[in-house]
Amino acid sequence: MSILISKDTRVLVQGITGYQGEFHTARMLEFGTRVVAGVTPGKGGTQVHGVPVFDTAAEAVQAAGATAACIFVPARFAKDAALEAIEARLDPVVVITEGVPVHDALQIVEFARRQQVHLVGPNCPGLTVPGQCKIGIMPNHLFAPGPVGVVSRSGTLTYEIVAALTREGIGQSAALGLGGDPVVGISFTEALRMFQDDPHTAAVILIGEIGGSAEEEAARFISAHVRKPVVGYIAGRTAPPGKRMGHAGAVISGTEGTAGSKIEALQAAGVAVATLPGEVAALARAVV
Amino acid sequence: MKLHEYQAKEMFARYAIPLQNGVVIERPQQVEGIALTYPLVLKAQVLVGGRGKAGGIKLAATPDEARRHAAAILGMQIKGEKVRRLVVAEAAEIGAEYYLAFTIDRPARRMGVIASAAGGIDIEEVARSTPDKIARGTVDPFFGFHPYQARQLGRRLGLGGSLLSDFVAVATALYRVCVSEDAELVEVNPLAVVTGRPFDAAGGPRLLAVDAKVIIDDNAVYRHSGLPKNEELTELEAAARVEGLSNVELDGDLAIIGNGAGLVMATLDMVAHFGGRPANFLDVGGGATTENMKQAIEIVVRKPGVRGLLINIFGGITRCDDIARGIVDARSPVDMVVRLTGTNEDEGRRILESAGIHAYVDPQEAAQRVVALVGHRA
């Protein structure tokens, strides 16, 4: 067990018959993930890559023993799929879908909080525990098992940094993509708590970006509770205020959400913050 | 998507939020014989902030004054945005000014409500200088926002009597706007205490939404058919969106393309770190095709003054061979440096090399190279 998932996690893919769902189900199976069921309403009784498809999440739990959910359904149906997964007490529920309306995300997050289900995303690449289980869309070949936990708001930048770690011989206990939207489930703070409690994690890499104050909250949490070394990188030093930089959540509002404020807060909490992404692996090397 | 004041007020009117009597005009002549009672206020309709300081809001006591102001404001530029419309409204006799807004409280992961007795000015400034003058709360989306919660908030601002009832009506209506219209921000600043028009003066002081600001969630625009189509994007940003690409124009001379928002932001930072000035941020997204890449290049090099191009691709779902074909097809007219690694990298490199294009593996080296090429400090 690392954080959230393990080799015993039994994954349900919602939207398994869609283009993305089918493609990434194949990649997850190749990784070794136990994808035990799919759901596409109206396609119950069929199969995708040998995985049985059901009409509802409840049936998938009952018949196939699914314990976690990965959601690929289009944005306009994502809320319904997520509420269904949370109701069925799948845990974690990982929403890959990009473009989910924020009022839908607010309801998904609130319901997950009530049901005490871990929600990852929306608009995220998912999570990977190397050698055990991958839920989501991270490229399979980048990872190696090891002691470093990676948590990030971005997809590709995470792949870039994980690839550099693996190249340097630094394996990962888990890599977790929180999602690029303004309202997402698990935050940096919760991820840090899980990594702090995980005996297989020796150090944490936190990859943040402009927008919101999740990194500043993480810095406060690190000061108070994290005893493991943390290395950071914040993207968007050169981003102008008021512009959304690709991610819906990556926007500086007035004076809030700047890279400078996040870097300063993390440094004050004792985090080694890299100036360039290429320096992250070396900083990690120094602490593990 | 930001709404203009007049669009936000049309929305507010449907939810019975009290507003001044007013009309929207596009030509100065339209103030002639306007069916409103003087004095009037004329307000430039622009999406950028700070229109008052820029001279975009004027009072007119007479038709002559109104004509002069309308002629001056219509067509003027405010922070680069041309004024095409004016709101002309009956000026209100304003007493105290309050602030009221619903907006996403990101740390709480709920809709937040913010109210203040220090309205009429920049709320961020109030938050910095006198945070105790701001009352905040959050809303459970399944529970909603009820009159008793609005009353509690109003009491924290010191409101009582009929003003408290007005506040409850406005606040609950504003939350309905927020949810029903899929807004990420609804703001009334100032929410002003007025005596007299548009209300009956005998009724005593009332609350009036003097200004209105609404931002609709871009991800939810699809489920609202009646929305206006406000274009805040530049021509090249809009051109990118048509192709399903995300482009933000900046003021430098080095065009940037990458895949993934975080990676592209990091690429801009690298270029700036080595002394270059990014001309844009273009994210081709996950799983970009040959055609996406070709279009991306053609769009960013159209920006006047662009002297170089850096392409930074880390292939995950995106395949390097698809990207390489797009790069070769587009034939960049400016100096180009490519960093390409990840899925199908070998095939991607072969395609580029057969077209005489070298591909870097290390993004930092690529960033340094392109900065040197366009002649900035290396």
XYZ file of C-alpha atoms in Angstrom:
666
model
C 0.000 0.000 0.000
C 1.216 3.470 -0.759
C -1.488 6.132 -0.773
C -5.113 5.624 -1.830
C -4.576 2.580 -4.076
C -2.610 -0.687 -4.146
C -2.270 -3.886 -6.160
C -5.558 -5.025 -4.588
C -7.565 -2.032 -5.852
C -10.369 -3.168 -8.167
C -11.138 -0.444 -10.673
C -14.420 0.427 -12.348
C -14.083 2.532 -15.518
C -17.121 4.744 -16.134
C -17.407 5.632 -19.796
C -15.423 2.508 -20.762
C -16.982 2.228 -24.223
C -15.962 5.752 -25.245
C -12.767 6.494 -27.186
C -10.772 7.698 -24.168
C -12.265 5.143 -21.787
C -11.463 2.218 -24.050
C -7.948 3.434 -24.918
C -6.928 4.085 -21.320
C -8.537 0.888 -20.035
C -6.094 -0.975 -22.296
C -3.156 1.068 -20.940
C -4.271 0.486 -17.327
C -4.527 -3.271 -17.952
C -1.021 -3.229 -19.480
C 0.237 -1.440 -16.375
C -1.159 -4.265 -14.243
C -4.169 -2.432 -12.832
C -7.048 -4.739 -11.953
C -9.760 -3.179 -14.094
C -12.690 -5.370 -13.072
C -15.681 -3.572 -14.560
C -16.888 -0.848 -16.844
C -20.077 1.174 -16.858
C -21.828 2.668 -19.837
C -25.592 3.096 -19.449
C -27.306 1.049 -22.142
C -24.236 -1.098 -22.898
C -24.603 -3.511 -19.958
C -23.751 -7.118 -20.870
C -21.030 -6.237 -23.377
C -17.248 -6.375 -22.852
C -14.300 -4.033 -23.502
C -10.844 -5.663 -23.589
C -12.381 -8.603 -21.736
C -13.744 -6.337 -18.984
C -17.492 -6.791 -18.314
C -19.649 -3.702 -18.859
C -22.610 -2.856 -16.615
C -25.409 -0.294 -16.807
C -24.917 1.055 -13.279
C -22.077 1.447 -10.797
C -24.079 -0.429 -8.147
C -24.216 -3.506 -10.395
C -20.482 -3.223 -11.067
C -19.796 -3.183 -7.333
C -22.101 -6.102 -6.661
C -21.146 -8.343 -9.573
C -17.465 -7.496 -10.054
C -16.418 -6.237 -6.620
C -15.178 -2.861 -7.868
C -13.624 -0.700 -5.127
C -12.500 2.426 -7.011
C -13.787 4.455 -9.958
C -12.148 6.148 -12.918
C -14.410 8.500 -14.862
C -13.959 9.269 -18.563
C -17.513 10.313 -19.403
C -18.019 13.612 -21.287
C -18.210 16.804 -19.199
C -21.983 17.196 -19.413
C -22.532 13.739 -17.842
C -19.553 13.779 -15.460
C -21.471 15.034 -12.429
C -24.034 12.262 -12.702
C -21.342 9.611 -13.084
C -19.343 10.974 -10.136
C -22.381 11.188 -7.834
C -23.255 7.612 -8.796
C -19.727 6.403 -7.983
C -19.681 8.257 -4.655
C -23.132 6.913 -3.744
C -21.785 3.391 -4.433
C -18.928 4.181 -1.984
C -16.237 3.565 -4.557
C -13.033 5.048 -3.129
C -11.123 6.767 -4.568
C -13.279 8.310 -7.292
C -10.985 9.709 -9.979
C -12.523 12.171 -12.469
C -10.320 12.532 -15.563
C -12.892 14.555 -17.538
C -11.909 18.106 -18.497
C -14.440 20.936 -18.773
C -16.782 20.020 -15.906
C -18.912 23.078 -14.942
C -17.768 24.484 -11.607
C -21.233 24.287 -10.000
C -21.221 20.568 -10.884
C -17.769 20.207 -9.325
C -19.043 21.913 -6.150
C -21.788 19.293 -5.832
C -19.434 16.401 -6.548
C -16.943 17.659 -3.935
C -19.690 18.206 -1.341
C -21.169 14.744 -1.835
C -17.720 13.111 -1.608
C -17.127 15.020 1.638
C -20.431 13.751 3.092
C -19.815 10.163 2.040
C -16.171 10.380 3.179
C -14.961 9.251 -0.231
C -11.606 10.437 -1.613
C -12.235 12.404 -4.790
C -9.384 13.094 -7.242
C -9.981 15.713 -9.939
C -11.853 16.670 -12.055
C -9.575 17.578 -14.965
C -6.725 15.430 -13.675
C -4.368 12.729 -14.997
C -5.197 10.389 -12.098
C -2.772 8.587 -9.818
C -0.126 5.924 -10.097
C 1.562 3.668 -7.567
C 4.491 2.238 -9.554
C 4.577 -1.544 -9.700
C 1.065 -1.817 -8.247
C -1.760 0.162 -9.744
C -2.503 3.064 -12.059
C -5.857 4.850 -12.299
C -6.002 7.422 -15.058
C -3.967 8.462 -18.064
C -0.357 8.854 -16.936
C 2.034 7.197 -19.443
C 2.975 3.721 -18.140
C 6.680 3.629 -18.946
C 7.756 6.707 -16.952
C 7.555 5.212 -13.487
C 9.833 3.241 -11.197
C 8.995 2.133 -7.653
C 10.814 4.056 -4.953
C 10.606 6.458 -2.012
C 9.439 9.778 -3.489
C 5.805 10.903 -3.458
C 4.803 13.298 -6.248
C 1.741 15.549 -6.062
C 0.829 18.063 -8.753
C -1.845 20.280 -10.298
C -0.561 19.587 -13.788
C -0.333 16.522 -16.055
C 2.468 16.860 -18.558
C 4.715 18.741 -16.162
C 4.326 15.827 -13.738
C 5.331 13.359 -16.458
C 8.355 15.531 -17.225
C 9.476 15.557 -13.591
C 8.698 11.854 -12.955
C 10.673 10.906 -16.084
C 13.646 12.921 -14.816
C 13.413 11.227 -11.404
C 13.336 7.761 -12.974
C 16.283 8.665 -15.239
C 18.236 9.713 -12.130
C 17.407 6.425 -10.416
C 14.927 7.975 -7.975
C 11.764 5.885 -7.850
C 8.312 7.013 -6.763
C 6.011 5.780 -3.999
C 3.063 7.400 -5.810
C 2.291 10.185 -8.263
C -0.971 12.026 -7.778
C -2.443 14.602 -10.172
C -4.934 16.810 -8.330
C -6.445 18.477 -11.396
C -6.249 21.890 -13.036
C -9.714 23.190 -12.134
C -10.495 25.819 -9.482
C -12.563 23.294 -7.495
C -11.102 19.804 -7.113
C -11.330 17.002 -4.565
C -8.085 16.110 -2.807
C -5.881 19.135 -2.125
C -2.140 19.470 -1.633
C -2.738 19.505 2.111
C -4.595 16.175 2.135
C -2.024 14.622 -0.201
C 0.788 15.778 2.085
C -0.982 14.256 5.088
C -1.238 10.914 3.267
C 2.416 11.001 2.206
C 3.484 11.959 5.747
C 1.603 8.911 7.076
C 2.846 6.537 4.367
C 5.842 4.475 5.560
C 6.952 3.909 1.942
C 7.346 7.627 1.242
C 10.593 9.301 2.345
C 10.219 12.672 0.606
C 7.568 14.599 -1.312
C 7.697 16.631 -4.521
C 4.992 19.287 -4.782
C 4.367 20.738 -8.249
C 2.131 23.787 -8.085
C 1.095 26.559 -10.392
C -0.501 30.013 -10.326
C -4.089 30.502 -9.162
C -5.836 30.016 -5.819
C -4.025 29.510 -2.539
C -3.643 25.723 -2.280
C 0.164 25.990 -2.236
C 0.093 28.598 0.536
C -2.219 26.326 2.571
C 0.154 23.433 1.861
C 3.044 25.544 3.166
C 1.206 26.149 6.446
C 0.484 22.432 6.741
C 4.117 21.549 6.016
C 5.337 23.897 8.766
C 2.974 22.364 11.292
C 2.804 18.679 10.373
C 5.207 17.403 7.719
C 8.444 15.892 9.013
C 9.600 14.534 5.640
C 11.611 16.687 3.235
C 9.578 18.480 0.561
C 10.858 19.736 -2.796
C 8.718 22.179 -4.765
C 8.300 23.719 -8.176
C 5.754 26.406 -9.121
C 4.877 27.040 -12.768
C 3.732 30.437 -14.007
C 6.255 32.999 -12.715
C 5.838 34.907 -15.961
C 2.054 34.595 -16.254
C 0.194 37.926 -16.410
C -2.704 38.643 -13.991
C -6.251 37.956 -15.141
C -5.369 35.461 -17.889
C -6.299 31.799 -17.633
C -3.187 29.859 -18.541
C -4.703 26.719 -20.076
C -6.112 25.302 -16.840
C -9.405 26.782 -15.650
C -7.832 27.192 -12.203
C -4.560 28.754 -13.375
C -5.404 32.432 -13.123
C -4.035 35.226 -10.965
C -7.030 37.165 -9.528
C -6.004 40.662 -8.523
C -3.022 40.078 -6.265
C -3.983 36.521 -5.270
C -2.482 33.373 -6.725
C 0.903 34.609 -7.938
C 3.867 32.264 -8.291
C 5.893 34.626 -6.100
C 3.501 34.329 -3.167
C 3.490 30.514 -3.418
C 7.278 30.226 -3.715
C 7.763 32.546 -0.760
C 5.288 30.597 1.408
C 6.865 27.243 0.540
C 10.404 28.496 1.137
C 9.347 29.922 4.496
C 8.081 26.418 5.370
C 11.501 24.962 4.593
C 10.658 23.596 1.141
C 13.508 23.544 -1.402
C 11.874 25.266 -4.391
C 13.424 24.675 -7.815
C 13.719 27.633 -10.201
C 13.510 25.371 -13.253
C 11.725 22.011 -13.563
C 15.052 20.441 -14.571
C 16.430 21.124 -11.093
C 13.752 19.141 -9.240
C 15.421 15.731 -9.606
C 18.730 17.057 -8.233
C 16.968 18.632 -5.244
C 15.161 15.333 -4.644
C 18.463 13.464 -4.895
C 19.830 15.668 -2.128
C 17.070 14.665 0.312
C 16.664 10.893 -0.306
C -17.076 34.813 -19.783
C -17.492 38.293 -18.346
C -20.782 40.039 -18.925
C -21.111 43.747 -19.541
C -22.916 45.715 -16.831
C -26.031 46.065 -18.991
C -26.089 42.311 -19.699
C -25.653 41.506 -16.005
C -28.457 43.924 -15.154
C -30.786 42.371 -17.737
C -30.109 39.110 -15.922
C -30.659 40.688 -12.477
C -33.958 42.181 -13.657
C -35.266 38.686 -14.374
C -34.618 37.829 -10.714
C -36.335 41.005 -9.447
C -33.167 42.643 -8.115
C -33.935 46.417 -7.867
C -32.174 48.525 -10.520
C -32.199 52.110 -11.765
C -34.376 53.002 -14.735
C -32.080 53.076 -17.716
C -31.434 52.244 -21.343
C -28.498 51.113 -23.460
C -27.409 53.301 -26.373
C -24.869 52.866 -29.167
C -24.977 56.336 -30.794
C -24.805 59.780 -29.114
C -28.003 60.893 -30.939
C -29.961 58.292 -28.994
C -29.913 60.536 -25.900
C -32.274 62.934 -27.754
C -35.698 62.742 -26.215
C -34.697 59.850 -23.995
C -37.621 58.750 -21.800
C -35.731 59.227 -18.525
C -35.745 61.994 -15.933
C -32.593 64.079 -15.424
C -30.022 64.043 -13.872
C -28.676 61.018 -15.716
C -25.565 58.949 -15.326
C -23.732 57.694 -18.440
C -21.569 54.615 -18.061
C -19.188 53.120 -20.619
C -19.804 49.399 -21.227
C -16.413 47.720 -21.233
C -15.209 44.417 -19.832
C -11.978 45.838 -18.382
C -11.998 47.366 -14.906
C -11.259 50.967 -13.948
C -13.648 52.707 -16.344
C -14.528 55.414 -13.794
C -10.920 56.554 -13.411
C -10.532 56.458 -17.193
C -13.384 58.966 -17.631
C -15.954 56.384 -18.689
C -18.614 57.421 -16.143
C -20.198 60.926 -16.239
C -23.177 62.700 -14.729
C -25.409 64.860 -16.899
C -27.851 67.415 -15.512
C -29.153 68.542 -18.887
C -29.768 67.053 -22.353
C -26.921 69.203 -23.685
C -24.504 67.743 -21.152
C -25.758 64.238 -21.855
C -25.121 64.694 -25.589
C -21.595 65.975 -24.988
C -20.703 63.155 -22.600
C -22.245 60.494 -24.829
C -20.258 61.761 -27.810
C -17.058 61.806 -25.747
C -17.411 58.376 -24.164
C -18.764 56.385 -27.116
C -15.783 55.333 -29.192
C -13.176 56.158 -26.565
C -10.558 53.527 -25.685
C -10.405 52.243 -22.122
C -7.307 50.103 -21.537
C -7.326 49.149 -25.209
C -11.043 48.323 -25.303
C -13.251 50.473 -27.501
C -16.494 51.709 -25.922
C -19.362 50.610 -28.173
C -22.271 51.020 -25.760
C -23.391 53.277 -22.954
C -25.764 52.635 -20.116
C -27.798 55.793 -19.553
C -29.645 55.657 -16.244
C -31.516 57.946 -13.875
C -28.917 59.026 -11.317
C -29.756 57.837 -7.831
C -29.405 59.787 -4.588
C -26.876 57.491 -2.950
C -26.305 57.282 0.798
C -24.350 54.412 2.341
C -22.754 51.872 0.018
C -22.524 48.136 0.646
C -20.794 45.279 -1.154
C -22.309 41.875 -1.873
C -20.980 38.991 -3.962
C -21.094 35.253 -4.412
C -17.888 33.775 -5.758
C -15.984 30.502 -5.577
C -14.200 30.084 -2.265
C -11.420 27.860 -3.534
C -9.985 26.800 -0.152
C -13.470 25.917 1.174
C -14.397 24.305 -2.161
C -17.801 25.916 -1.885
C -19.544 28.981 -3.228
C -18.603 31.784 -0.882
C -20.630 34.848 0.024
C -18.827 38.109 0.757
C -20.565 41.178 2.158
C -19.240 44.464 3.446
C -20.453 47.775 4.770
C -17.485 49.363 2.985
C -18.946 49.188 -0.522
C -18.291 51.339 -3.548
C -14.558 50.738 -3.492
C -12.215 47.902 -4.437
C -13.092 44.971 -2.152
C -9.536 43.621 -2.304
C -8.382 46.911 -0.832
C -10.982 46.627 1.942
C -9.846 43.045 2.598
C -6.251 44.264 2.988
C -6.769 47.418 5.027
C -9.885 46.674 7.124
C -10.598 42.925 6.983
C -12.981 43.248 9.951
C -15.354 45.190 7.706
C -15.959 42.060 5.614
C -18.464 39.336 6.499
C -17.991 35.975 4.801
C -19.762 32.655 4.614
C -19.940 29.572 2.420
C -22.904 27.797 0.880
C -23.609 24.065 0.914
C -24.745 23.473 -2.683
C -27.314 20.869 -1.626
C -28.751 23.067 1.123
C -28.765 26.368 -0.713
C -28.762 29.913 0.645
C -31.788 30.750 2.745
C -33.317 34.017 3.991
C -32.200 33.393 7.582
C -28.592 33.113 6.410
C -28.961 36.376 4.499
C -30.459 37.981 7.634
C -27.481 36.863 9.731
C -25.139 38.319 7.132
C -27.119 41.568 6.960
C -27.022 41.910 10.737
C -23.231 41.563 10.642
C -23.230 44.625 8.365
C -25.411 46.460 10.883
C -28.517 46.483 8.701
C -31.977 46.600 10.270
C -35.588 47.417 9.513
C -36.696 47.590 5.897
C -33.063 47.747 4.672
C -32.520 44.317 6.230
C -35.555 42.955 4.355
C -34.227 44.496 1.153
C -30.827 42.934 1.785
C -32.360 39.473 2.296
C -34.327 39.806 -0.946
C -31.278 40.912 -2.933
C -28.906 38.337 -1.432
C -31.205 35.351 -1.942
C -31.985 36.510 -5.489
C -28.284 36.967 -6.210
C -27.563 33.393 -5.111
C -30.334 32.187 -7.430
C -28.664 34.093 -10.288
C -25.340 32.488 -9.402
C -26.634 28.913 -9.478
C -29.263 29.160 -12.222
C -27.004 31.037 -14.612
C -23.834 29.006 -13.824
C -21.897 32.055 -12.677
C -18.485 31.860 -11.029
C -18.941 35.434 -9.806
C -21.991 37.623 -9.186
C -21.217 40.959 -7.595
C -23.122 44.101 -6.664
C -20.810 46.992 -5.829
C -22.186 49.282 -4.683
C -25.378 47.955 -3.246
C -26.479 51.448 -2.334
C -28.927 52.923 0.133
C -31.085 55.389 -1.818
C -34.046 57.553 -0.976
C -36.364 58.379 -3.824
C -36.136 57.202 -7.402
C -36.477 54.567 -8.658
C -38.444 53.943 -5.451
C -41.247 55.960 -3.894
C -39.550 58.543 -1.634
C -42.327 58.150 0.924
C -41.284 54.550 1.452
C -38.003 55.596 3.104
C -34.484 54.407 2.229
C -34.127 51.303 0.033
C -31.323 49.141 -1.373
C -30.461 49.473 -5.062
C -27.994 47.493 -7.218
C -26.108 50.412 -8.779
C -23.480 48.298 -10.541
C -23.515 44.640 -11.573
C -20.763 42.232 -12.413
C -21.260 38.653 -13.596
C -18.762 36.094 -14.843
C -20.282 32.975 -16.390
C -18.368 29.692 -16.092
C -16.932 28.984 -19.564
C -17.408 25.247 -18.967
C -21.166 25.750 -18.535
C -21.895 28.095 -21.444
C -23.211 25.135 -23.453
C -26.280 24.802 -21.208
C -27.409 28.438 -21.497
C -28.800 29.232 -24.915
C -29.674 32.885 -24.275
C -26.189 34.097 -23.354
C -24.437 36.886 -25.250
C -21.162 36.092 -26.981
C -18.674 38.522 -25.497
C -15.296 38.291 -27.125
C -12.474 38.991 -24.725
C -10.005 37.082 -26.870
C -7.571 38.614 -29.318
C -7.770 37.538 -32.962
C -4.995 34.953 -32.536
C -6.482 33.661 -29.272
C -9.843 33.221 -30.975
C -8.199 31.558 -33.987
C -6.589 29.033 -31.637
C -9.857 28.307 -29.868
C -11.547 27.500 -33.165
C -8.896 24.779 -33.611
C -9.435 23.472 -30.067
C -6.142 24.978 -28.880
C -5.563 27.256 -25.920
C -3.585 30.424 -26.706
C -2.822 33.445 -24.530
C -1.025 36.378 -26.134
C 1.835 38.027 -24.237
C 4.009 40.964 -25.177
C 7.365 39.390 -26.124
C 8.825 38.215 -29.421
C 9.384 34.493 -28.830
C 6.457 32.236 -29.704
C 5.913 29.222 -27.431
C 4.046 25.987 -28.100
C 3.854 23.003 -25.779
C 1.498 20.280 -24.588
C -0.152 20.587 -21.205
C -0.868 23.829 -19.355
C 1.716 23.257 -16.614
C 4.446 22.352 -19.068
C 3.769 25.389 -21.253
C 3.799 27.689 -18.200
C 7.110 26.122 -17.151
C 8.428 26.664 -20.694
C 7.571 30.378 -20.537
C 9.357 30.563 -17.201
C 12.450 28.845 -18.635
C 12.579 31.209 -21.600
C 12.227 34.227 -19.305
C 14.864 32.777 -16.976
C 17.373 32.713 -19.841
C 16.526 36.294 -20.829
C 13.915 35.715 -23.533
C 10.480 37.338 -23.782
C 7.572 34.985 -24.559
C 5.132 36.225 -27.211
C 2.385 33.810 -26.233
C 1.336 30.681 -24.376
C -0.047 27.983 -26.649
C -1.136 24.617 -25.266
C -1.933 22.048 -27.965
C -3.478 19.843 -25.252
C -3.344 16.112 -24.689
C -3.311 13.812 -27.707
C -2.609 16.605 -30.204
C -2.684 15.545 -33.848
C -0.472 16.464 -36.807
C -3.110 18.968 -37.912
C -3.333 20.539 -34.398
C 0.424 21.076 -34.399
C 0.464 22.558 -37.881
C -2.357 24.963 -37.010
C -0.659 25.932 -33.747
C 2.529 26.958 -35.534
C 0.668 28.848 -38.234
C -1.262 30.800 -35.585
C 1.608 31.826 -33.302
C 3.946 32.994 -36.066
C 1.245 35.374 -37.359
C 1.774 37.613 -34.326
C 3.565 40.780 -35.452
C 7.125 41.037 -34.159
C 7.638 37.321 -33.483
C 11.248 36.431 -34.213
C 11.594 32.905 -32.898
C 9.616 29.805 -31.979
C 10.156 27.236 -29.243
C 8.216 23.973 -29.331
C 8.368 21.897 -26.146
C 6.640 18.519 -26.365
C 6.662 15.777 -23.788
C 4.800 12.917 -25.456
C 2.487 11.017 -23.147
C -0.827 10.465 -24.884
C 0.571 12.798 -27.519
C 2.715 10.969 -30.075
C 6.031 12.512 -31.116
C 5.682 11.243 -34.704
C 2.321 13.025 -35.125
C 3.833 16.205 -33.702
C 6.914 15.940 -35.935
C 4.774 15.663 -39.074
C 2.870 18.796 -38.049
C 6.120 20.681 -37.469
C 7.469 19.669 -40.893
C 4.169 20.509 -42.642
C 3.893 23.971 -41.108
C 7.350 25.234 -42.212
C 7.901 27.932 -39.617
C 8.958 31.228 -41.229
C 10.930 32.192 -38.091
C 13.881 30.539 -36.340
C 12.588 27.460 -34.589
C 13.908 25.229 -31.827
C 12.204 21.929 -31.067
C 12.329 19.835 -27.931
C 10.687 16.462 -28.489
C 10.684 13.460 -26.188
C 8.332 10.686 -25.063
C 5.965 8.365 -26.902
C 7.251 7.388 -30.413
C 10.256 9.662 -29.950
C 12.579 7.790 -32.364
C 10.120 8.022 -35.243
C 9.477 11.687 -34.434
C 13.202 12.474 -34.540
C 13.624 10.643 -37.838
C 10.846 12.693 -39.403
C 12.331 15.956 -38.155
C 15.909 15.064 -39.108
C 14.902 14.106 -42.655
C 13.556 17.683 -42.907
C 16.784 19.083 -41.483
C 15.350 19.906 -38.056
C 17.289 18.968 -34.925
C 15.296 17.896 -31.892
C 16.558 18.587 -28.383
C 15.862 16.214 -25.496
C 16.598 18.672 -22.681
C 14.025 21.508 -22.504
C 16.468 23.867 -20.780
C 19.000 23.486 -23.581
C 16.254 24.151 -26.104
C 15.102 27.267 -24.239
C 18.681 28.609 -24.041
C 19.197 27.903 -27.725
C 16.106 29.745 -28.915
C 16.880 32.754 -26.719
C 20.403 32.886 -28.201
C 18.978 32.583 -31.726
C 16.767 35.643 -31.407
C 19.674 37.540 -29.901
C 18.602 38.128 -26.323
C 21.063 37.731 -23.497
C 21.907 34.009 -23.459
